[in-house]
Coordinates of C-alpha atoms and ligand atoms in Angstrom, one line a residue:
M26 CA 5.7 124.6 164.3
F27 CA 3.7 126.7 166.7
I28 CA 6.2 129.4 167.4
R29 CA 7.5 129.8 163.9
R30 CA 3.9 130.2 162.7
S31 CA 3.3 132.8 165.3
L32 CA 6.3 134.8 164.1
F33 CA 5.1 134.8 160.6
S34 CA 1.7 135.8 161.5
C35 CA 3.1 138.7 163.6
I36 CA 5.2 139.9 160.8
A37 CA 2.3 139.5 158.4
L38 CA 0.1 141.3 160.8
A39 CA 2.5 144.2 161.3
L40 CA 2.7 144.6 157.5
V41 CA -1.1 144.5 157.2
V42 CA -1.5 147.1 160.0
S43 CA 1.1 149.5 158.6
V44 CA 0.0 149.1 155.0
E45 CA -3.6 149.7 155.9
A46 CA -2.7 152.7 158.0
R47 CA -0.9 154.3 155.2
A48 CA -3.4 153.5 152.5
C49 CA -6.5 154.6 154.4
L50 CA -5.5 157.5 156.6
P51 CA -4.2 160.7 154.9
G52 CA -1.8 162.5 157.1
T53 CA -0.2 159.4 158.5
A54 CA 2.5 159.4 155.8
A55 CA 5.0 161.0 158.1
Q56 CA 4.5 158.1 160.5
P57 CA 7.2 155.5 159.6
A58 CA 5.5 152.4 158.3
D59 CA 7.9 150.3 160.4
A60 CA 7.2 151.9 163.7
T61 CA 6.9 148.5 165.3
G62 CA 10.1 147.3 163.7
E63 CA 12.0 150.2 165.0
A64 CA 10.6 149.9 168.4
L65 CA 11.5 146.2 168.4
A66 CA 15.0 147.0 167.4
H67 CA 15.3 149.4 170.3
F68 CA 13.6 147.0 172.7
D69 CA 16.3 144.4 171.6
R70 CA 19.1 146.7 172.5
I71 CA 17.9 147.8 176.0
K72 CA 17.8 144.2 177.5
F73 CA 16.9 144.9 181.1
G74 CA 13.7 146.3 182.6
M75 CA 11.9 146.8 185.9
F76 CA 8.5 145.1 186.4
I77 CA 6.4 146.6 189.1
H78 CA 3.3 144.8 190.6
W79 CA 1.5 147.3 192.7
G80 CA -2.1 147.2 193.7
L81 CA -4.6 146.7 196.5
Y82 CA -3.2 143.3 197.1
A83 CA -0.2 144.9 198.8
I84 CA -2.5 145.6 201.8
P85 CA -3.3 142.0 202.7
A86 CA 0.2 141.1 201.6
G87 CA -0.4 137.4 201.5
E88 CA -2.8 137.1 204.5
W89 CA -6.6 137.3 204.7
K90 CA -8.6 137.3 207.9
G91 CA -5.6 135.9 209.8
K92 CA -5.0 133.1 207.3
Y93 CA -1.9 132.8 205.3
Y94 CA -2.3 132.1 201.5
R95 CA 0.3 130.2 199.6
G96 CA 1.5 131.3 196.2
I97 CA 1.7 134.6 194.4
G98 CA 0.4 137.6 196.5
E99 CA -1.6 139.4 193.8
W100 CA -3.8 136.3 193.5
I101 CA -5.1 136.6 197.1
M102 CA -8.7 137.7 196.0
F103 CA -8.9 134.6 193.9
R104 CA -7.3 132.2 196.3
A105 CA -9.4 133.3 199.3
R106 CA -12.5 133.8 197.1
I107 CA -13.0 137.2 198.5
P108 CA -16.3 138.8 197.5
V109 CA -16.0 141.9 195.4
R110 CA -17.9 144.0 198.0
E111 CA -15.3 143.0 200.6
Y112 CA -12.2 143.3 198.5
E113 CA -13.4 146.7 197.3
Q114 CA -13.1 148.0 200.9
L115 CA -9.3 147.8 200.6
A116 CA -9.5 150.8 198.3
S117 CA -10.6 153.0 201.2
R118 CA -7.5 152.1 203.1
F119 CA -5.0 152.5 200.2
N120 CA -3.0 155.6 200.9
P121 CA 0.6 155.2 199.7
L122 CA 2.0 158.4 201.2
K123 CA 5.6 157.2 200.8
F124 CA 5.3 156.7 197.0
N125 CA 8.0 158.7 195.3
A126 CA 8.1 158.4 191.6
E127 CA 11.6 159.9 191.4
E128 CA 13.0 157.3 193.8
W129 CA 11.5 154.4 191.9
A130 CA 12.7 155.6 188.5
Q131 CA 16.2 156.4 190.1
L132 CA 16.3 152.9 191.5
A133 CA 15.6 151.5 188.0
Q134 CA 18.4 153.7 186.6
D135 CA 20.8 152.6 189.4
A136 CA 20.0 149.0 188.6
G137 CA 20.9 149.6 184.9
M138 CA 17.3 148.9 183.9
R139 CA 16.3 150.8 180.7
Y140 CA 12.6 150.3 180.8
M141 CA 9.7 150.0 183.3
V142 CA 6.4 148.1 183.2
I143 CA 3.9 148.7 185.9
T144 CA 0.5 147.2 186.7
S145 CA -2.1 149.7 185.5
K146 CA -4.7 147.1 186.3
H147 CA -4.1 143.5 187.5
H148 CA -6.6 140.7 187.6
D149 CA -8.3 142.2 190.7
G150 CA -9.7 144.8 188.3
F151 CA -8.5 147.8 190.3
A152 CA -7.1 150.7 188.1
M153 CA -4.0 152.1 189.6
F154 CA -4.4 155.2 187.3
G155 CA -7.1 157.9 187.1
S156 CA -9.8 156.3 184.9
K157 CA -13.0 157.9 183.6
A158 CA -14.2 154.4 182.4
S159 CA -14.4 152.9 185.9
R160 CA -14.7 154.6 189.3
Y161 CA -12.9 151.6 190.7
N162 CA -9.5 153.4 190.5
I163 CA -6.9 155.0 192.7
V164 CA -8.0 158.6 192.1
D165 CA -11.7 158.1 192.7
A166 CA -11.8 155.3 195.3
T167 CA -8.9 155.9 197.6
P168 CA -8.0 158.5 200.2
Y169 CA -4.8 159.0 198.2
G170 CA -6.7 160.6 195.4
R171 CA -3.8 161.0 193.0
D172 CA -2.6 159.3 189.9
P173 CA 0.8 157.9 190.6
M174 CA 1.3 156.8 187.0
K175 CA 1.5 160.4 185.7
E176 CA 4.5 161.0 188.0
L177 CA 6.1 157.7 187.2
A178 CA 5.8 158.2 183.4
A179 CA 7.4 161.7 183.8
A180 CA 10.2 160.4 186.1
C181 CA 11.1 157.7 183.5
A182 CA 11.0 160.1 180.6
K183 CA 13.4 162.4 182.4
R184 CA 15.9 159.5 182.7
N185 CA 15.3 158.1 179.2
I186 CA 13.8 155.0 180.7
G187 CA 11.2 153.4 178.5
F188 CA 7.7 153.3 180.1
G189 CA 5.0 150.7 179.7
F190 CA 1.8 149.4 181.3
Y191 CA 0.8 146.0 182.4
Y192 CA -3.0 145.6 181.7
S193 CA -5.0 142.5 182.5
Q194 CA -7.3 142.4 179.5
D195 CA -9.0 139.1 180.0
Q196 CA -9.3 138.3 183.7
D197 CA -11.0 140.9 185.8
W198 CA -12.4 139.6 189.1
H199 CA -14.3 142.8 189.7
E200 CA -16.5 142.5 186.5
P201 CA -19.4 140.1 186.0
H202 CA -18.6 139.6 182.3
A203 CA -14.8 139.2 182.5
R204 CA -13.1 135.9 183.2
G205 CA -12.0 134.8 186.6
N206 CA -14.5 135.5 189.3
D207 CA -16.9 132.6 189.6
W208 CA -17.7 133.0 193.3
D209 CA -19.5 136.3 192.8
F210 CA -20.5 135.8 189.2
P211 CA -21.4 132.2 188.5
H212 CA -23.6 133.1 185.4
E213 CA -22.7 133.1 181.8
R214 CA -20.4 135.8 180.5
K215 CA -20.8 138.3 177.7
P216 CA -17.2 139.4 177.2
E217 CA -18.3 142.1 174.8
I218 CA -19.9 144.0 177.6
Y219 CA -16.7 144.0 179.6
L220 CA -14.6 144.7 176.6
R221 CA -16.6 147.7 175.3
G222 CA -17.4 149.0 178.8
K223 CA -14.0 148.8 180.4
V224 CA -11.0 147.4 178.4
F225 CA -11.2 149.5 175.3
P226 CA -11.9 152.8 177.2
Q227 CA -9.2 152.1 179.7
V228 CA -6.6 151.0 177.1
K229 CA -7.4 154.3 175.3
E230 CA -6.9 156.2 178.5
L231 CA -3.5 154.6 179.0
L232 CA -2.4 155.3 175.4
T233 CA -3.4 158.9 175.5
G234 CA -2.7 160.1 179.0
Y235 CA 0.8 159.2 179.8
G236 CA 3.0 160.2 176.9
P237 CA 4.6 157.7 174.5
L238 CA 4.5 154.2 175.8
S239 CA 7.3 151.7 175.0
L240 CA 5.0 148.8 175.3
I241 CA 1.7 147.5 176.7
W242 CA 1.9 144.2 178.6
F243 CA -1.2 142.1 178.4
D244 CA -1.5 138.9 180.5
T245 CA -3.3 135.5 180.7
P246 CA -5.3 135.5 177.4
G247 CA -8.3 133.2 177.5
L248 CA -11.9 134.2 176.8
L249 CA -11.4 136.9 174.1
S250 CA -11.9 135.8 170.6
E251 CA -9.4 136.3 167.8
K252 CA -11.6 139.1 166.4
Q253 CA -11.7 140.9 169.8
V254 CA -8.0 140.6 170.2
T255 CA -7.4 141.9 166.7
E256 CA -9.5 144.9 167.6
L257 CA -7.6 145.5 170.8
R258 CA -4.4 145.4 168.9
Q259 CA -5.7 147.8 166.3
L260 CA -6.8 150.2 169.0
V261 CA -3.3 150.2 170.5
K262 CA -1.6 150.7 167.2
S263 CA -4.0 153.3 166.0
L264 CA -3.2 155.4 169.0
Q265 CA 0.6 154.7 169.2
P266 CA 2.0 152.7 166.3
S267 CA 5.4 152.3 168.0
C268 CA 3.9 150.9 171.2
L269 CA 5.0 147.3 171.4
I270 CA 2.5 144.6 172.3
N271 CA 3.5 141.4 174.1
S272 CA 2.4 137.9 173.0
R273 CA 0.1 137.5 176.0
I274 CA -2.5 139.6 174.2
G275 CA -3.4 136.2 172.8
H276 CA -4.1 134.6 169.4
N277 CA -0.5 135.2 168.2
K278 CA -1.2 138.9 167.8
G279 CA 1.8 140.2 169.8
D280 CA 4.9 141.9 168.5
Y281 CA 7.3 139.9 170.7
F282 CA 7.2 136.6 172.6
Q283 CA 6.9 136.1 176.3
T284 CA 8.3 133.1 177.9
G285 CA 6.4 131.7 180.9
D286 CA 6.8 133.6 184.2
N287 CA 10.3 132.9 185.4
A288 CA 10.9 130.6 182.5
I289 CA 14.3 130.8 180.6
P290 CA 14.8 128.8 177.4
I291 CA 17.4 126.2 177.8
Q292 CA 19.3 127.3 174.7
V293 CA 19.5 130.2 172.2
Y294 CA 16.1 131.1 171.0
S295 CA 16.2 133.2 167.8
R296 CA 12.9 132.8 166.1
M297 CA 11.6 136.1 167.3
K298 CA 12.4 138.7 170.0
W299 CA 11.4 137.5 173.5
E300 CA 11.3 138.6 177.1
V301 CA 11.5 136.7 180.5
P302 CA 9.3 138.2 183.2
A303 CA 10.8 137.2 186.6
T304 CA 10.5 137.6 190.3
L305 CA 13.1 138.5 192.9
N306 CA 11.4 136.3 195.4
D307 CA 8.4 134.0 195.0
T308 CA 5.7 136.6 194.4
W309 CA 4.9 139.5 192.1
G310 CA 2.7 141.6 194.4
Y311 CA 4.1 142.4 197.8
K312 CA 3.9 139.6 200.5
K313 CA 5.1 140.3 203.9
N314 CA 6.5 136.9 204.8
D315 CA 8.2 136.2 201.5
Q316 CA 12.0 136.6 202.2
N317 CA 13.1 134.0 199.7
W318 CA 15.2 136.5 197.7
K319 CA 17.3 135.3 194.8
D320 CA 21.0 135.9 195.2
P321 CA 22.4 138.7 193.1
A322 CA 25.0 136.3 191.7
D323 CA 22.2 134.2 190.3
L324 CA 20.4 137.2 188.8
I325 CA 23.5 138.6 187.2
G326 CA 24.2 135.1 185.8
K327 CA 20.6 134.9 184.5
L328 CA 20.9 138.3 182.9
A329 CA 23.9 137.2 181.0
D330 CA 22.3 133.9 180.3
I331 CA 19.1 135.5 178.9
V332 CA 20.9 138.0 176.7
S333 CA 23.2 135.3 175.4
K334 CA 20.1 133.5 174.3
G335 CA 18.5 136.5 172.7
G336 CA 16.1 137.7 175.3
N337 CA 15.3 140.6 177.6
Y338 CA 15.0 140.3 181.3
L339 CA 12.0 142.0 183.1
L340 CA 12.7 141.8 186.8
N341 CA 9.9 142.5 189.2
V342 CA 9.6 144.5 192.4
G343 CA 6.4 144.5 194.6
P344 CA 6.1 147.8 196.5
T345 CA 4.3 147.9 199.8
A346 CA 0.9 149.5 200.3
E347 CA 2.7 152.6 201.6
G348 CA 4.6 152.9 198.3
V349 CA 8.0 151.5 199.3
I350 CA 10.0 149.1 197.3
P351 CA 11.3 146.5 199.8
E352 CA 14.8 147.2 201.1
A353 CA 16.0 143.7 200.1
S354 CA 14.8 144.3 196.4
Q355 CA 16.6 147.7 196.4
R356 CA 19.8 146.2 197.6
I357 CA 19.7 143.3 195.0
L358 CA 19.0 145.7 192.2
R359 CA 21.8 148.1 193.1
T360 CA 24.2 145.2 193.2
I361 CA 23.2 144.2 189.7
G362 CA 23.6 147.9 188.7
K363 CA 27.1 148.0 189.9
W364 CA 28.0 145.0 187.8
L365 CA 26.3 146.5 184.8
A366 CA 28.1 149.9 185.3
V367 CA 31.4 148.0 184.7
N368 CA 30.2 145.3 182.2
G369 CA 27.3 146.9 180.5
E370 CA 29.2 146.9 177.2
S371 CA 28.7 143.2 177.0
I372 CA 25.0 143.4 177.6
Y373 CA 23.3 146.5 176.1
G374 CA 23.0 146.3 172.3
A375 CA 24.7 142.9 172.2
S376 CA 23.6 140.0 170.0
P377 CA 23.0 136.5 171.2
S378 CA 25.5 133.7 171.2
P379 CA 26.5 132.0 167.9
F380 CA 27.3 128.9 170.0
H381 CA 25.2 126.4 171.8
F382 CA 25.9 126.0 175.5
P383 CA 27.5 122.7 176.4
D384 CA 27.3 123.5 180.2
I385 CA 26.9 126.4 182.6
T386 CA 30.6 127.5 182.7
W387 CA 30.1 130.4 180.3
R388 CA 27.7 132.3 178.2
C389 CA 28.4 134.5 175.2
T390 CA 27.3 137.8 173.7
V391 CA 28.5 139.4 170.5
K392 CA 29.1 142.8 169.0
P393 CA 30.9 143.6 165.7
G394 CA 34.4 142.3 165.9
R395 CA 34.0 141.2 169.5
V396 CA 32.9 138.1 171.4
Y397 CA 32.1 138.5 175.1
L398 CA 32.6 135.4 177.2
H399 CA 30.6 135.6 180.4
I400 CA 32.3 133.2 182.8
L401 CA 29.5 132.3 185.3
N402 CA 31.0 129.2 187.0
W403 CA 34.7 129.5 187.3
P404 CA 36.4 126.6 185.6
G405 CA 39.8 126.9 187.4
R406 CA 42.9 128.0 185.6
Q407 CA 41.9 127.2 182.1
L408 CA 38.8 127.8 180.0
M409 CA 38.4 125.8 176.7
L410 CA 36.1 127.2 174.0
N411 CA 35.5 125.0 171.1
G412 CA 34.2 126.0 167.7
L413 CA 35.4 129.5 167.1
E414 CA 37.0 129.7 163.7
S415 CA 37.6 133.4 163.7
R416 CA 41.2 134.4 164.6
V417 CA 41.4 135.9 168.0
R418 CA 43.6 139.0 168.0
R419 CA 43.4 140.1 171.6
A420 CA 41.8 138.9 174.8
Y421 CA 41.2 140.8 178.0
F422 CA 39.1 141.1 181.1
L423 CA 36.3 143.7 180.5
A424 CA 36.5 144.8 184.2
N425 CA 40.1 145.9 184.3
R426 CA 41.4 145.6 180.7
R427 CA 44.2 143.2 181.7
P428 CA 45.2 140.9 178.9
V429 CA 44.3 137.3 179.0
T430 CA 46.9 134.9 177.5
F431 CA 45.4 132.4 175.1
R432 CA 46.3 129.7 172.5
Q433 CA 44.3 129.1 169.4
K434 CA 44.6 125.8 167.5
G435 CA 42.2 125.3 164.7
S436 CA 38.8 126.1 166.2
A437 CA 39.9 125.4 169.8
L438 CA 40.7 128.3 172.0
A439 CA 42.4 127.9 175.5
L440 CA 42.3 130.8 177.9
D441 CA 44.6 131.0 180.9
L442 CA 42.8 132.3 183.9
P443 CA 43.6 133.1 187.5
A444 CA 42.6 130.6 190.1
E445 CA 39.9 132.9 191.4
P446 CA 37.3 134.9 189.4
V447 CA 38.1 138.5 188.6
D448 CA 34.5 139.4 189.4
P449 CA 32.7 137.4 192.0
Y450 CA 29.4 137.4 189.9
N451 CA 30.4 137.2 186.3
T452 CA 33.8 137.8 184.8
V453 CA 33.6 138.9 181.2
V454 CA 36.5 138.2 178.8
V455 CA 36.5 140.2 175.6
L456 CA 37.8 138.4 172.5
E457 CA 38.7 140.8 169.7
I458 CA 38.4 138.8 166.5
A459 CA 39.5 139.2 162.9
D460 CA 36.0 139.0 161.5
E461 CA 33.1 141.3 161.9
T462 CA 30.8 138.4 163.0
P463 CA 32.3 135.3 164.5
R464 CA 32.7 132.3 162.3
V465 CA 31.7 129.1 164.2
A466 CA 32.2 125.4 163.3
E467 CA 28.9 123.8 162.4
A468 CA 28.9 121.3 165.3
Y469 CA 29.0 124.1 167.9
R470 CA 26.4 126.4 166.4
H471 CA 23.5 127.5 168.5
D472 CA 21.0 125.6 166.4
R473 CA 23.0 122.4 166.5
L474 CA 22.6 120.7 169.9
P475 CA 24.9 117.9 171.0
A476 CA 23.5 114.4 171.4
R477 CA 24.1 114.6 175.1
L478 CA 22.5 117.7 176.6
D479 CA 22.7 118.7 180.3
L480 CA 19.8 120.4 181.9
Y481 CA 21.1 122.0 185.1
A482 CA 19.2 123.0 188.2
W483 CA 21.0 126.3 187.7
S484 CA 19.0 127.0 184.6
A485 CA 15.6 125.6 185.7
R486 CA 12.6 127.4 186.9
L487 CA 12.1 126.6 190.6
R488 CA 8.4 125.8 191.1
G489 CA 6.8 125.9 194.6
E490 CA 7.4 127.7 197.8
E491 CA 9.8 125.3 199.6
I492 CA 12.3 124.3 196.9
R493 CA 15.7 125.9 197.3
Y494 CA 18.7 126.4 195.2
D495 CA 22.1 125.8 196.8
R496 CA 24.8 127.9 195.3
A497 CA 27.6 126.0 196.8
T498 CA 26.7 122.7 195.1
L499 CA 24.8 124.2 192.1
S500 CA 22.0 122.0 193.0
A501 CA 18.3 122.2 193.9
T502 CA 16.8 120.7 197.1
N503 CA 13.9 120.5 199.4
F504 CA 11.4 118.8 197.1
V505 CA 8.8 118.6 199.8
K506 CA 5.2 117.7 199.0
A507 CA 2.8 120.7 198.8
E508 CA -0.9 121.0 198.4
T509 CA -0.7 123.5 195.5
E510 CA 2.2 124.1 193.2
R511 CA 4.5 121.1 193.6
N512 CA 8.1 121.7 194.4
E513 CA 9.6 120.9 191.1
L514 CA 12.2 121.9 188.5
W515 CA 11.0 122.9 185.1
W516 CA 13.1 123.3 182.0
Y517 CA 11.7 125.0 178.8
P518 CA 13.1 123.8 175.5
Y519 CA 11.0 126.2 173.4
G520 CA 11.4 124.1 170.3
S521 CA 15.0 123.2 170.6
L522 CA 14.4 119.5 171.3
D523 CA 12.9 117.0 168.9
G524 CA 13.4 113.3 169.3
E525 CA 13.5 110.3 171.7
Y526 CA 15.8 110.8 174.7
E527 CA 17.2 108.6 177.4
V528 CA 17.7 110.3 180.7
E529 CA 20.4 110.4 183.4
I530 CA 20.1 112.2 186.7
T531 CA 23.0 113.6 188.6
Y532 CA 22.3 114.0 192.3
S533 CA 23.3 113.3 195.8
C534 CA 21.3 111.7 198.6
E535 CA 22.1 110.6 202.1
D536 CA 21.4 106.8 202.3
Q537 CA 18.8 107.2 205.1
A538 CA 16.8 109.7 203.0
A539 CA 16.6 107.5 200.0
G540 CA 13.6 105.7 198.6
S541 CA 11.1 108.2 197.1
P542 CA 9.9 107.7 193.5
F543 CA 10.9 110.5 191.2
R544 CA 9.3 111.6 188.0
I545 CA 10.7 113.2 184.9
A546 CA 7.8 114.4 182.8
V547 CA 7.2 116.2 179.5
Q548 CA 4.3 118.6 179.5
R549 CA 2.6 118.7 176.1
S550 CA 1.0 122.0 175.2
G551 CA -2.7 122.4 174.7
Q552 CA -3.6 119.1 176.4
A553 CA -3.5 117.6 179.9
S554 CA -1.5 114.6 178.8
R555 CA 2.1 114.2 179.8
E556 CA 4.7 111.7 179.0
E557 CA 6.9 110.6 181.9
L558 CA 9.6 108.4 183.2
R559 CA 9.8 107.2 186.8
G560 CA 12.5 105.9 189.0
R561 CA 13.5 105.8 192.7
I562 CA 15.9 107.9 194.5
E563 CA 18.7 105.6 195.7
G564 CA 21.2 106.6 198.3
T565 CA 24.6 107.8 197.1
G566 CA 26.3 108.1 200.4
G567 CA 26.0 111.9 200.1
R568 CA 28.2 112.1 197.0
F569 CA 27.1 113.3 193.6
L570 CA 26.6 110.4 191.2
S571 CA 25.0 110.0 187.7
R572 CA 22.4 107.3 187.2
G573 CA 20.5 106.2 184.2
V574 CA 16.7 106.2 184.3
E575 CA 14.9 103.3 182.8
G576 CA 13.2 103.9 179.5
A577 CA 13.1 106.8 177.1
I578 CA 11.0 109.8 176.6
R579 CA 9.8 111.6 173.5
I580 CA 10.1 115.4 173.3
R581 CA 8.5 117.4 170.5
P582 CA 9.1 120.9 169.4
G583 CA 5.8 122.1 170.7
D584 CA 6.2 120.7 174.2
Q585 CA 6.0 123.1 177.0
Y586 CA 8.4 122.0 179.7
I587 CA 10.3 119.1 181.2
S588 CA 9.9 118.6 184.9
F589 CA 11.7 116.8 187.7
G590 CA 9.9 116.2 191.0
L591 CA 8.9 113.7 193.7
P592 CA 5.2 113.1 193.0
E593 CA 4.4 110.5 195.7
D594 CA 6.1 111.1 198.9
D595 CA 8.9 113.4 200.1
R596 CA 11.0 111.1 202.2
S597 CA 13.9 112.1 199.8
A598 CA 13.0 115.7 199.8
K599 CA 16.6 116.6 200.8
V600 CA 18.0 115.0 197.6
R601 CA 20.3 117.5 195.8
L602 CA 19.6 117.5 192.1
W603 CA 22.5 118.9 190.1
K604 CA 21.3 118.1 186.6
I605 CA 19.5 115.8 184.3
T606 CA 21.1 114.7 181.1
L607 CA 19.1 114.0 177.8
V608 CA 20.8 111.5 175.5
R609 CA 19.3 111.6 172.1
R610 CA 18.5 108.2 170.6
A611 CA 19.8 107.8 167.1
G612 CA 17.2 107.7 164.2
Ligands
LIG6 O1 1.2 139.2 187.0 C1 1.9 138.0 187.3 C2 1.0 136.9 187.7 O2 0.0 137.3 188.6 C3 0.4 136.6 186.4 N1 1.5 136.8 185.4 C4 2.6 137.4 186.2 C5 3.4 138.4 185.3 C6 -0.2 135.3 186.3 N2 -1.5 135.1 186.1 N3 -1.8 133.9 186.1 N4 -0.7 133.2 186.3 C7 0.3 134.1 186.5 C8 -0.7 131.7 186.5 C9 -1.1 131.6 187.9 C10 -1.4 130.4 188.5 C11 -1.5 130.3 189.9 FE1 -2.9 129.5 191.0 C12 -2.1 131.3 190.7 C13 -1.0 129.3 190.7 C14 -1.2 129.6 192.0 C15 -1.9 130.8 192.0 C16 -4.7 129.5 190.1 C17 -4.9 129.6 191.4 C18 -4.0 128.2 189.9 C19 -3.8 127.7 191.1 C20 -4.4 128.5 192.1

C-alpha cells in the first residue's frame, strides 16, 4: 500500500541518515541519533500551529488590472499569466510598515498555537527573507529593506512557539529553470541550474540564519528527481538534524505526512504522523474580497476531529501587504484560544481515538487513564458510547469539573447530559477509567469500520468558491456551476476503505429546484480515470430524506477522494446535502 510503503521508507531513510552521520562524522556523537524521532514526538504533542502566507501577492489581493481572479490569492501571478518583469514591480511597492512580529507571535500564543510556519518563498519566487542567493528578496528589492523573519523567529522563540519555514522548492515562477512559468519561459528546463543556483543556497540560509527550526515545509513536488530530493533532504538534516521535513518534499522523503490542503481523513489515520494545512476562508494569501470565514465552532470541532484522528492542525492567516493579520482572522483565532485555555488538556499531548467514529456526535482523545469525549453535535439528554470495555470510575465535564452521571453495562456506556451543551463549541467529558489505556471491543476499534459508513458534509472538504456549509442543518448547499474549481464535497479515506460499496444520499430539495443530475465519483491516484455513480436530484418537499443510488462503486486503499457534485447543470444548486452513506457489499 502506497502510504504504508512511504512510512517504511521514511523510517528506513531516517535510520540511514542518522547511522551515516554517526559513522562518517567525528564530533557528531553528541547529536542524538534519533533527533528526527524526538522532534516528531514533540510535534505530535503540540497539535496546533499557525500557517502564514505572506508575500507580494498581498498587494494585488485577488485583483489584477481591474479584473477579479477566482481561487487562491497567492496564485494570481499564474492565473493572470503576469510576466516576471511586471510582477517584479510589486516589490518596489512592498512596504509593510505595520508588521509587528511580537503581535503575530502573541496572536499565535493567544490562539493556543504552539508552532508557526511562514512562507519564506512561495511559488512566485520572491524571498520574504534577506537572501544572498537571489536579489529578488524583501531586503534588497523593497523599500522596507528589513528581514521580518529574523524578528518573527525571535518572537516565537521567546514564547516557546516552534518556528518553521514554508519553501516552494519545485515551482518558482520567477526562474527559467524551475517549474511553473510557461508564459515567460516556454523552453526546456534544466532543474539542476535552478536547484544549485537558488534552492540549495536559500535552504542553507534558512537553516543557518534563524536559529533552530522546528520544520521546513516544502510544497507541490513535481520536477525534481529522487536523487535531487534526497540531496535536498540531506542538506536540511546535515544543518539541523532535528528539523522536520514534510512529505511534500516529494519521493516519500518526508518525516511526516501531509494531507491535501483542507483535507481531513474520514477516520483515524495511524500509519504515520500527519498534519492538515487549512484555510480560515477560501484563500491562503490575502484576498480583499474573501469574507467567507469559517465559523469558530466548525474550527474548534475540526481541531478535536483532527486530534482524535491522530493529526496536527496547521491553520492559516494571510496578512495584508501592510503587515496586518485580518481582524476577522484574529477574532476567530482568539475564540479558539479561549476554548483551548479551558479544554487544552484534552488536546495537547493527547493520543488519537481507539474507536472508529460512527457519526459526528462525538470525537475522542486519550491520555493515560483518561478518555476525553468531545461532544461536537449535542445529542440531547443522553449520549451512548459503545465498545468501551474499561471500567469507568468517574465522569465529569472538563470545563467545570461537574460530575456526569452514567451507567455502564458490558461495553455500553450511557451518559446523562443536560438538554443544552455546557460549551457552545465543544463540550468535553472526561472519563477516568480503571486501565492505563482504554480496552475497546473489536467491532468498535478505529481500524474496524462498520459495514454502513456515513460521510457527512460536516467532515468534507468544501471545494469551490460558492459552496456553503449551513450549521443549522449540518448540510452543504449552493452547488453552482463554476468555470474553475467545481463546487463539490470531497471526502478523503486515506486507505480506510477497500471494497465495493452501494451509496445512499441524504438530502433535502424543494420540489421546484429538483432535476439536476448528481455524480458521486472516486478519484484514483496517479491517473485521470475516475469511477462514478450518477443519479438525479428528486424533490423531497424540502424535508431531509435518504435515497439509494443505482449501482455500486469500487473504492481501493490508494484512492484519493470521493466527491459529490452536480456536474451538468445547477438547477438543483440549492439542494442541501447532509451526508452520503457507503454500504459495503459482502464478499
Ligand atoms: O501554499 C498553498 C497553496 O498555494 C499551495 N499549497 C497551499 C499550502 C498549492 N499549490 N498548488 N496547489 C495548492 C494546488 C492549486 C491548484 C489551483 Fe489552480 C490553483 C487551483 C486553482 C488555482 C492551477 C491553476 C490549477 C487551476 C488553476
